[in-house]
Amino acid sequence: MDDDGVTIHSEGEDGFVPETKNIKISLNQSNQTFNFFSGVEYLQQYGWFILLGVLILLYIKTKLDPKIRKLKSKAEDISYQKKFDPDTTQRRLEAMERARMKLQEEHDAKAAMYAELQKQKEEEKRKQKIEEWENLQDGKGYRSKVKPKDESSESPGKLKPKPKLRQNDYNPLMGGGGPGYRPARRTGGG
């Protein structure tokens, strides 16, 4: 017999032992099977007691849960009040109010400047309309036919337009306009 298994001897026809076989028993597998069956057996014996215990624990949890939540919220409120004292909160609120007032003043100043620009544009349009009316009364015409010259549009050297390589109405898909393969016309009839 070995340390890790069992030796089995089998006798042959002549009475002597021709071969020796070692069979290893897996203790781990049999132990797991034993644990499973013992667990099932335990549940069969004490299942109602376990179920009753779980139901009692759930009942106690439902009764104590609102009280625990109240205690947690009170603790959070106390920690919040300790963290923020009224003086610090008041200073922070005053600083925020000053920042808001500053931004409001900047916005008001920009709005006033925009309104002033709008008034100037309206005044220029009004003067232009008066000038056009006077020109119309003098017989010069309703609008000036001379376009105002912008200094930015003038360039020192005038660019020449590029020569066009093909005619404007040229379309290569239409055929014609150049040499190329032209298939014979199909004639019907048969």
PDB file of C-alpha atoms in Angstrom:
ATOM      1  CA  MET A   1       0.000   0.000   0.000  1.00  0.00           C
ATOM      2  CA  ASP A   2       1.337   3.449  -0.916  1.00  0.00           C
ATOM      3  CA  ASP A   3       0.885   6.740   0.958  1.00  0.00           C
ATOM      4  CA  ASP A   4      -1.177   8.369  -1.759  1.00  0.00           C
ATOM      5  CA  GLY A   5      -3.398   5.503  -2.867  1.00  0.00           C
ATOM      6  CA  VAL A   6      -4.564   1.953  -2.383  1.00  0.00           C
ATOM      7  CA  THR A   7      -2.815  -1.044  -3.916  1.00  0.00           C
ATOM      8  CA  ILE A   8      -5.029  -3.775  -5.311  1.00  0.00           C
ATOM      9  CA  HIS A   9      -3.624  -7.213  -5.996  1.00  0.00           C
ATOM     10  CA  SER A  10      -5.393  -9.560  -8.369  1.00  0.00           C
ATOM     11  CA  GLU A  11      -4.515 -13.217  -8.685  1.00  0.00           C
ATOM     12  CA  GLY A  12      -4.088 -14.789 -12.069  1.00  0.00           C
ATOM     13  CA  GLU A  13      -4.871 -18.363 -13.126  1.00  0.00           C
ATOM     14  CA  ASP A  14      -1.562 -19.719 -11.814  1.00  0.00           C
ATOM     15  CA  GLY A  15      -1.991 -18.172  -8.362  1.00  0.00           C
ATOM     16  CA  PHE A  16       0.606 -15.496  -8.565  1.00  0.00           C
ATOM     17  CA  VAL A  17      -0.003 -11.749  -8.790  1.00  0.00           C
ATOM     18  CA  PRO A  18       0.772 -10.530 -12.316  1.00  0.00           C
ATOM     19  CA  GLU A  19       0.009  -6.833 -11.944  1.00  0.00           C
ATOM     20  CA  THR A  20      -0.422  -4.190  -9.332  1.00  0.00           C
ATOM     21  CA  LYS A  21      -2.805  -1.246  -9.781  1.00  0.00           C
ATOM     22  CA  ASN A  22      -2.766   1.982  -7.779  1.00  0.00           C
ATOM     23  CA  ILE A  23      -6.134   3.662  -7.326  1.00  0.00           C
ATOM     24  CA  LYS A  24      -6.036   7.202  -5.991  1.00  0.00           C
ATOM     25  CA  ILE A  25      -9.076   8.369  -4.093  1.00  0.00           C
ATOM     26  CA  SER A  26      -9.794  12.051  -4.581  1.00  0.00           C
ATOM     27  CA  LEU A  27     -10.628  13.291  -1.123  1.00  0.00           C
ATOM     28  CA  ASN A  28     -11.439  16.787  -2.388  1.00  0.00           C
ATOM     29  CA  GLN A  29     -14.236  15.589  -4.714  1.00  0.00           C
ATOM     30  CA  SER A  30     -15.812  13.285  -2.175  1.00  0.00           C
ATOM     31  CA  ASN A  31     -15.537  16.037   0.460  1.00  0.00           C
ATOM     32  CA  GLN A  32     -17.428  18.476  -1.782  1.00  0.00           C
ATOM     33  CA  THR A  33     -20.153  15.933  -2.398  1.00  0.00           C
ATOM     34  CA  PHE A  34     -20.383  15.296   1.318  1.00  0.00           C
ATOM     35  CA  ASN A  35     -20.616  19.073   1.976  1.00  0.00           C
ATOM     36  CA  PHE A  36     -23.429  19.454  -0.557  1.00  0.00           C
ATOM     37  CA  PHE A  37     -25.471  16.619   0.847  1.00  0.00           C
ATOM     38  CA  SER A  38     -24.888  17.747   4.408  1.00  0.00           C
ATOM     39  CA  GLY A  39     -26.004  21.290   3.421  1.00  0.00           C
ATOM     40  CA  VAL A  40     -29.186  19.951   1.883  1.00  0.00           C
ATOM     41  CA  GLU A  41     -29.770  17.773   4.912  1.00  0.00           C
ATOM     42  CA  TYR A  42     -29.246  20.807   7.177  1.00  0.00           C
ATOM     43  CA  LEU A  43     -31.826  22.821   5.202  1.00  0.00           C
ATOM     44  CA  GLN A  44     -34.294  19.952   5.396  1.00  0.00           C
ATOM     45  CA  GLN A  45     -34.007  19.812   9.162  1.00  0.00           C
ATOM     46  CA  TYR A  46     -33.816  23.527   9.993  1.00  0.00           C
ATOM     47  CA  GLY A  47     -35.365  25.200   6.915  1.00  0.00           C
ATOM     48  CA  TRP A  48     -38.482  26.477   8.652  1.00  0.00           C
ATOM     49  CA  PHE A  49     -36.429  27.964  11.448  1.00  0.00           C
ATOM     50  CA  ILE A  50     -34.133  29.714   8.964  1.00  0.00           C
ATOM     51  CA  LEU A  51     -37.128  31.059   7.026  1.00  0.00           C
ATOM     52  CA  LEU A  52     -38.733  32.305  10.218  1.00  0.00           C
ATOM     53  CA  GLY A  53     -35.477  33.985  11.269  1.00  0.00           C
ATOM     54  CA  VAL A  54     -35.154  35.779   7.898  1.00  0.00           C
ATOM     55  CA  LEU A  55     -38.745  37.014   8.097  1.00  0.00           C
ATOM     56  CA  ILE A  56     -38.175  38.343  11.635  1.00  0.00           C
ATOM     57  CA  LEU A  57     -35.029  40.156  10.487  1.00  0.00           C
ATOM     58  CA  LEU A  58     -36.921  41.746   7.561  1.00  0.00           C
ATOM     59  CA  TYR A  59     -39.708  42.880   9.884  1.00  0.00           C
ATOM     60  CA  ILE A  60     -37.208  44.453  12.295  1.00  0.00           C
ATOM     61  CA  LYS A  61     -35.422  46.164   9.394  1.00  0.00           C
ATOM     62  CA  THR A  62     -38.662  47.720   8.091  1.00  0.00           C
ATOM     63  CA  LYS A  63     -39.499  49.023  11.574  1.00  0.00           C
ATOM     64  CA  LEU A  64     -36.045  50.468  12.259  1.00  0.00           C
ATOM     65  CA  ASP A  65     -35.274  51.833   8.777  1.00  0.00           C
ATOM     66  CA  PRO A  66     -37.193  55.180   9.144  1.00  0.00           C
ATOM     67  CA  LYS A  67     -35.577  55.808  12.538  1.00  0.00           C
ATOM     68  CA  ILE A  68     -32.125  55.133  11.133  1.00  0.00           C
ATOM     69  CA  ARG A  69     -32.769  57.516   8.220  1.00  0.00           C
ATOM     70  CA  LYS A  70     -33.895  60.263  10.629  1.00  0.00           C
ATOM     71  CA  LEU A  71     -30.747  59.822  12.682  1.00  0.00           C
ATOM     72  CA  LYS A  72     -28.562  59.991   9.563  1.00  0.00           C
ATOM     73  CA  SER A  73     -30.284  63.145   8.297  1.00  0.00           C
ATOM     74  CA  LYS A  74     -29.932  64.822  11.708  1.00  0.00           C
ATOM     75  CA  ALA A  75     -26.239  63.940  11.764  1.00  0.00           C
ATOM     76  CA  GLU A  76     -25.786  65.387   8.254  1.00  0.00           C
ATOM     77  CA  ASP A  77     -27.616  68.586   9.231  1.00  0.00           C
ATOM     78  CA  ILE A  78     -25.453  69.023  12.318  1.00  0.00           C
ATOM     79  CA  SER A  79     -22.250  68.461  10.339  1.00  0.00           C
ATOM     80  CA  TYR A  80     -23.447  70.907   7.670  1.00  0.00           C
ATOM     81  CA  GLN A  81     -24.201  73.571  10.286  1.00  0.00           C
ATOM     82  CA  LYS A  82     -20.810  73.065  11.917  1.00  0.00           C
ATOM     83  CA  LYS A  83     -19.053  73.308   8.570  1.00  0.00           C
ATOM     84  CA  PHE A  84     -20.691  76.598   7.546  1.00  0.00           C
ATOM     85  CA  ASP A  85     -20.988  79.178  10.224  1.00  0.00           C
ATOM     86  CA  PRO A  86     -23.247  82.228   9.586  1.00  0.00           C
ATOM     87  CA  ASP A  87     -20.378  84.762   9.342  1.00  0.00           C
ATOM     88  CA  THR A  88     -18.626  82.844   6.591  1.00  0.00           C
ATOM     89  CA  THR A  89     -21.881  82.355   4.740  1.00  0.00           C
ATOM     90  CA  GLN A  90     -22.725  86.065   5.008  1.00  0.00           C
ATOM     91  CA  ARG A  91     -19.292  87.101   3.673  1.00  0.00           C
ATOM     92  CA  ARG A  92     -19.614  84.685   0.755  1.00  0.00           C
ATOM     93  CA  LEU A  93     -23.087  86.001  -0.118  1.00  0.00           C
ATOM     94  CA  GLU A  94     -21.857  89.608  -0.005  1.00  0.00           C
ATOM     95  CA  ALA A  95     -18.919  88.763  -2.290  1.00  0.00           C
ATOM     96  CA  MET A  96     -21.294  87.088  -4.754  1.00  0.00           C
ATOM     97  CA  GLU A  97     -23.571  90.130  -4.688  1.00  0.00           C
ATOM     98  CA  ARG A  98     -20.629  92.464  -5.390  1.00  0.00           C
ATOM     99  CA  ALA A  99     -19.566  90.292  -8.333  1.00  0.00           C
ATOM    100  CA  ARG A 100     -23.114  90.341  -9.713  1.00  0.00           C
ATOM    101  CA  MET A 101     -23.302  94.119  -9.392  1.00  0.00           C
ATOM    102  CA  LYS A 102     -19.974  94.498 -11.198  1.00  0.00           C
ATOM    103  CA  LEU A 103     -21.125  92.281 -14.068  1.00  0.00           C
ATOM    104  CA  GLN A 104     -24.432  94.164 -14.240  1.00  0.00           C
ATOM    105  CA  GLU A 105     -22.614  97.508 -14.467  1.00  0.00           C
ATOM    106  CA  GLU A 106     -20.396  96.195 -17.273  1.00  0.00           C
ATOM    107  CA  HIS A 107     -23.448  94.933 -19.117  1.00  0.00           C
ATOM    108  CA  ASP A 108     -25.243  98.262 -18.683  1.00  0.00           C
ATOM    109  CA  ALA A 109     -22.197 100.143 -20.011  1.00  0.00           C
ATOM    110  CA  LYS A 110     -21.996  97.897 -23.090  1.00  0.00           C
ATOM    111  CA  ALA A 111     -25.741  98.277 -23.671  1.00  0.00           C
ATOM    112  CA  ALA A 112     -25.440 102.077 -23.498  1.00  0.00           C
ATOM    113  CA  MET A 113     -22.576 102.037 -26.020  1.00  0.00           C
ATOM    114  CA  TYR A 114     -24.582  99.800 -28.347  1.00  0.00           C
ATOM    115  CA  ALA A 115     -27.608 102.099 -28.073  1.00  0.00           C
ATOM    116  CA  GLU A 116     -25.390 105.103 -28.897  1.00  0.00           C
ATOM    117  CA  LEU A 117     -24.042 103.334 -31.991  1.00  0.00           C
ATOM    118  CA  GLN A 118     -27.562 102.473 -33.100  1.00  0.00           C
ATOM    119  CA  LYS A 119     -28.591 106.129 -32.717  1.00  0.00           C
ATOM    120  CA  GLN A 120     -25.598 107.225 -34.809  1.00  0.00           C
ATOM    121  CA  LYS A 121     -26.471 104.732 -37.552  1.00  0.00           C
ATOM    122  CA  GLU A 122     -30.080 105.894 -37.571  1.00  0.00           C
ATOM    123  CA  GLU A 123     -28.932 109.529 -37.762  1.00  0.00           C
ATOM    124  CA  GLU A 124     -26.677 108.706 -40.727  1.00  0.00           C
ATOM    125  CA  LYS A 125     -29.541 106.922 -42.500  1.00  0.00           C
ATOM    126  CA  ARG A 126     -31.815 109.880 -41.826  1.00  0.00           C
ATOM    127  CA  LYS A 127     -29.241 112.323 -43.260  1.00  0.00           C
ATOM    128  CA  GLN A 128     -28.757 110.104 -46.306  1.00  0.00           C
ATOM    129  CA  LYS A 129     -32.507 110.018 -46.948  1.00  0.00           C
ATOM    130  CA  ILE A 130     -32.702 113.809 -46.604  1.00  0.00           C
ATOM    131  CA  GLU A 131     -29.815 114.175 -49.060  1.00  0.00           C
ATOM    132  CA  GLU A 132     -31.503 111.790 -51.523  1.00  0.00           C
ATOM    133  CA  TRP A 133     -34.751 113.742 -51.220  1.00  0.00           C
ATOM    134  CA  GLU A 134     -32.941 117.019 -51.916  1.00  0.00           C
ATOM    135  CA  ASN A 135     -31.218 115.434 -54.945  1.00  0.00           C
ATOM    136  CA  LEU A 136     -34.584 114.253 -56.183  1.00  0.00           C
ATOM    137  CA  GLN A 137     -36.010 117.770 -55.758  1.00  0.00           C
ATOM    138  CA  ASP A 138     -33.042 119.255 -57.664  1.00  0.00           C
ATOM    139  CA  GLY A 139     -33.549 116.757 -60.484  1.00  0.00           C
ATOM    140  CA  LYS A 140     -30.333 114.876 -59.935  1.00  0.00           C
ATOM    141  CA  GLY A 141     -32.097 111.535 -59.456  1.00  0.00           C
ATOM    142  CA  TYR A 142     -33.222 109.464 -56.564  1.00  0.00           C
ATOM    143  CA  ARG A 143     -30.002 107.571 -55.899  1.00  0.00           C
ATOM    144  CA  SER A 144     -26.444 108.430 -56.701  1.00  0.00           C
ATOM    145  CA  LYS A 145     -25.213 106.394 -59.631  1.00  0.00           C
ATOM    146  CA  VAL A 146     -21.610 106.781 -58.568  1.00  0.00           C
ATOM    147  CA  LYS A 147     -20.573 104.013 -56.244  1.00  0.00           C
ATOM    148  CA  PRO A 148     -18.472 105.065 -53.309  1.00  0.00           C
ATOM    149  CA  LYS A 149     -14.908 103.868 -53.714  1.00  0.00           C
ATOM    150  CA  ASP A 150     -13.461 101.818 -50.930  1.00  0.00           C
ATOM    151  CA  GLU A 151      -9.762 102.208 -50.412  1.00  0.00           C
ATOM    152  CA  SER A 152      -9.477  98.542 -49.510  1.00  0.00           C
ATOM    153  CA  SER A 153     -10.885  97.403 -52.875  1.00  0.00           C
ATOM    154  CA  GLU A 154      -8.346  99.367 -54.936  1.00  0.00           C
ATOM    155  CA  SER A 155      -5.067  97.612 -55.612  1.00  0.00           C
ATOM    156  CA  PRO A 156      -1.906  99.092 -57.119  1.00  0.00           C
ATOM    157  CA  GLY A 157      -1.828  96.738 -60.106  1.00  0.00           C
ATOM    158  CA  LYS A 158      -5.013  95.826 -61.893  1.00  0.00           C
ATOM    159  CA  LEU A 159      -5.340  92.141 -62.527  1.00  0.00           C
ATOM    160  CA  LYS A 160      -6.124  90.970 -66.024  1.00  0.00           C
ATOM    161  CA  PRO A 161      -8.907  88.448 -66.342  1.00  0.00           C
ATOM    162  CA  LYS A 162      -7.768  84.959 -67.266  1.00  0.00           C
ATOM    163  CA  PRO A 163      -8.508  83.924 -70.835  1.00  0.00           C
ATOM    164  CA  LYS A 164     -11.251  81.364 -71.153  1.00  0.00           C
ATOM    165  CA  LEU A 165     -10.188  78.080 -72.675  1.00  0.00           C
ATOM    166  CA  ARG A 166     -13.607  76.986 -73.837  1.00  0.00           C
ATOM    167  CA  GLN A 167     -16.865  78.625 -74.682  1.00  0.00           C
ATOM    168  CA  ASN A 168     -19.413  79.209 -71.946  1.00  0.00           C
ATOM    169  CA  ASP A 169     -22.013  76.999 -73.536  1.00  0.00           C
ATOM    170  CA  TYR A 170     -19.642  74.046 -74.025  1.00  0.00           C
ATOM    171  CA  ASN A 171     -20.766  70.809 -72.397  1.00  0.00           C
ATOM    172  CA  PRO A 172     -18.714  67.690 -73.174  1.00  0.00           C
ATOM    173  CA  LEU A 173     -21.702  65.453 -72.485  1.00  0.00           C
ATOM    174  CA  MET A 174     -23.707  67.022 -75.281  1.00  0.00           C
ATOM    175  CA  GLY A 175     -21.363  65.875 -78.003  1.00  0.00           C
ATOM    176  CA  GLY A 176     -20.013  67.986 -80.809  1.00  0.00           C
ATOM    177  CA  GLY A 177     -17.521  70.737 -80.249  1.00  0.00           C
ATOM    178  CA  GLY A 178     -14.545  68.607 -81.117  1.00  0.00           C
ATOM    179  CA  PRO A 179     -13.270  65.592 -82.953  1.00  0.00           C
ATOM    180  CA  GLY A 180     -13.884  62.217 -81.447  1.00  0.00           C
ATOM    181  CA  TYR A 181     -15.530  58.889 -81.989  1.00  0.00           C
ATOM    182  CA  ARG A 182     -19.105  59.097 -83.097  1.00  0.00           C
ATOM    183  CA  PRO A 183     -21.058  55.888 -83.375  1.00  0.00           C
ATOM    184  CA  ALA A 184     -23.189  55.205 -86.373  1.00  0.00           C
ATOM    185  CA  ARG A 185     -26.858  55.948 -86.163  1.00  0.00           C
ATOM    186  CA  ARG A 186     -29.003  52.982 -85.446  1.00  0.00           C
ATOM    187  CA  THR A 187     -31.574  52.325 -87.998  1.00  0.00           C
ATOM    188  CA  GLY A 188     -34.672  50.449 -87.223  1.00  0.00           C
ATOM    189  CA  GLY A 189     -36.199  47.901 -89.454  1.00  0.00           C
ATOM    190  CA  GLY A 190     -35.863  44.375 -89.797  1.00  0.00           C
TER     191      GLY A 190
END
